[in-house]
Amino acid sequence: MLMRKNIKHVPKRYDTKMTLMDLITLFTEEAYKICKNKQMANLIALKSLQEFIKKNAKGIKIVL
C-alpha cells in the first residue's frame, strides 16, 4: 500500500492514504478524459504516474 508520510508543510486534509491501485485508477480515469484511445490513455496514465512518483517519492511510503 502506498501512504503519504506526515509532512509538516502538508495540511492534514491532504494527508491521505491511497493504494497503488487507487493511484493507477485515478491516473487512468484522468487519461481517458483527454484521450479516447484506450492504449494511448493507458500509456499516458502510466507515464504520468511514473512522473508523479518520481516527483513525490519523498512523501510516499510503501507498506507491505
Coordinates of N, CA and C in Angstrom, one line a residue:
M1 N 0.8 -1.2 0.0 CA 0.0 0.0 0.0 C 0.9 1.2 0.0
L2 N 0.5 2.2 -0.8 CA 1.2 3.5 -0.8 C 0.6 4.4 0.2
M3 N 1.4 5.1 1.1 CA 0.8 6.0 2.0 C 1.7 7.2 2.0
R4 N 1.1 8.4 2.1 CA 1.8 9.6 2.2 C 2.3 9.8 3.7
K5 N 3.6 10.1 3.8 CA 4.1 10.3 5.2 C 3.6 11.6 5.7
N6 N 3.5 11.7 7.0 CA 3.2 13.0 7.6 C 4.3 14.0 7.4
I7 N 4.0 15.1 6.7 CA 4.9 16.1 6.3 C 4.4 17.4 7.0
K8 N 5.3 18.1 7.7 CA 4.9 19.3 8.4 C 4.1 20.3 7.5
H9 N 4.6 20.6 6.3 CA 4.0 21.6 5.5 C 2.8 21.2 4.7
V10 N 2.4 19.9 4.9 CA 1.2 19.4 4.2 C 0.0 19.5 5.2
P11 N -1.0 20.3 4.9 CA -2.2 20.3 5.8 C -2.8 18.9 6.0
K12 N -3.4 18.7 7.1 CA -3.9 17.4 7.5 C -4.9 16.9 6.5
R13 N -5.7 17.7 5.8 CA -6.7 17.3 4.9 C -6.1 16.7 3.6
Y14 N -4.8 17.0 3.4 CA -4.1 16.4 2.2 C -3.3 15.1 2.6
D15 N -3.3 14.8 3.9 CA -2.6 13.6 4.3 C -3.5 12.4 4.1
T16 N -3.5 11.9 2.9 CA -4.4 10.8 2.6 C -3.6 9.5 2.4
K17 N -4.3 8.4 2.5 CA -3.7 7.1 2.3 C -4.4 6.5 1.1
M18 N -3.5 6.1 0.1 CA -4.0 5.5 -1.1 C -3.2 4.3 -1.5
T19 N -3.9 3.3 -2.1 CA -3.2 2.1 -2.5 C -2.6 2.4 -3.9
L20 N -1.7 1.6 -4.3 CA -1.2 1.8 -5.7 C -2.3 1.7 -6.7
M21 N -3.2 0.7 -6.5 CA -4.3 0.6 -7.4 C -5.2 1.8 -7.5
D22 N -5.4 2.5 -6.3 CA -6.1 3.8 -6.3 C -5.5 4.8 -7.2
L23 N -4.1 4.9 -7.1 CA -3.4 5.8 -8.0 C -3.5 5.5 -9.4
I24 N -3.4 4.2 -9.7 CA -3.5 3.8 -11.1 C -4.9 4.1 -11.7
T25 N -5.9 3.8 -10.9 CA -7.3 4.1 -11.3 C -7.5 5.6 -11.5
L26 N -7.0 6.4 -10.6 CA -7.1 7.8 -10.7 C -6.4 8.4 -12.0
F27 N -5.2 8.0 -12.2 CA -4.5 8.5 -13.4 C -5.1 7.9 -14.7
T28 N -5.6 6.7 -14.7 CA -6.2 6.1 -15.9 C -7.5 6.9 -16.2
E29 N -8.3 7.2 -15.2 CA -9.6 7.9 -15.4 C -9.3 9.3 -16.0
E30 N -8.3 9.9 -15.5 CA -8.0 11.3 -16.0 C -7.4 11.2 -17.4
A31 N -6.7 10.2 -17.7 CA -6.1 10.0 -19.1 C -7.3 9.7 -20.1
Y32 N -8.3 8.9 -19.7 CA -9.4 8.6 -20.5 C -10.2 9.9 -20.9
K33 N -10.2 10.9 -20.0 CA -10.9 12.2 -20.2 C -10.2 12.9 -21.4
I34 N -8.9 12.8 -21.6 CA -8.2 13.5 -22.6 C -7.9 12.7 -23.9
C35 N -8.1 11.4 -23.8 CA -7.8 10.5 -24.9 C -8.7 9.3 -24.9
K36 N -9.4 9.2 -26.0 CA -10.4 8.1 -26.1 C -9.8 6.8 -26.6
N37 N -8.6 6.8 -27.1 CA -7.9 5.6 -27.5 C -7.4 5.0 -26.2
K38 N -7.9 3.8 -25.9 CA -7.5 3.1 -24.6 C -6.0 2.8 -24.4
Q39 N -5.4 2.4 -25.5 CA -4.0 2.1 -25.4 C -3.2 3.3 -25.1
M40 N -3.5 4.4 -25.8 CA -2.8 5.7 -25.6 C -3.1 6.2 -24.2
A41 N -4.3 6.1 -23.8 CA -4.7 6.6 -22.5 C -4.0 5.8 -21.4
N42 N -3.9 4.5 -21.5 CA -3.1 3.7 -20.5 C -1.6 4.1 -20.5
L43 N -1.1 4.4 -21.7 CA 0.3 4.8 -21.7 C 0.5 6.2 -21.1
I44 N -0.4 7.1 -21.4 CA -0.4 8.4 -20.7 C -0.5 8.3 -19.2
A45 N -1.4 7.5 -18.8 CA -1.7 7.3 -17.3 C -0.4 6.7 -16.6
L46 N 0.2 5.7 -17.2 CA 1.4 5.1 -16.6 C 2.6 6.0 -16.6
K47 N 2.8 6.8 -17.7 CA 3.9 7.7 -17.8 C 3.7 8.8 -16.8
S48 N 2.4 9.3 -16.7 CA 2.1 10.4 -15.7 C 2.3 9.9 -14.3
L49 N 1.9 8.7 -14.0 CA 2.0 8.1 -12.6 C 3.5 8.0 -12.3
Q50 N 4.3 7.5 -13.3 CA 5.7 7.4 -13.1 C 6.4 8.7 -12.8
E51 N 6.0 9.8 -13.5 CA 6.5 11.1 -13.2 C 6.0 11.6 -11.8
F52 N 4.8 11.3 -11.5 CA 4.3 11.7 -10.2 C 5.1 11.1 -9.0
I53 N 5.3 9.8 -9.2 CA 6.1 9.1 -8.1 C 7.5 9.6 -8.0
K54 N 8.1 9.9 -9.2 CA 9.5 10.5 -9.2 C 9.5 11.8 -8.4
K55 N 8.5 12.7 -8.6 CA 8.5 14.0 -8.0 C 8.1 13.9 -6.5
N56 N 7.3 12.9 -6.2 CA 6.8 12.9 -4.8 C 7.3 11.7 -4.0
A57 N 8.4 11.1 -4.4 CA 8.9 9.9 -3.8 C 9.3 10.2 -2.3
K58 N 9.6 11.4 -2.0 CA 9.9 11.7 -0.6 C 8.7 11.6 0.3
G59 N 7.5 11.8 -0.2 CA 6.3 11.8 0.6 C 5.5 10.5 0.4
I60 N 6.1 9.5 -0.2 CA 5.4 8.3 -0.4 C 6.1 7.1 0.3
K61 N 5.4 6.3 1.0 CA 5.9 5.2 1.8 C 5.2 4.0 1.3
I62 N 6.0 2.9 1.0 CA 5.4 1.7 0.5 C 5.3 0.7 1.7
V63 N 4.1 0.3 2.1 CA 3.8 -0.5 3.2 C 3.3 -1.9 2.7
L64 N 4.0 -3.0 3.1 CA 3.5 -4.3 2.7 C 2.6 -4.9 3.7

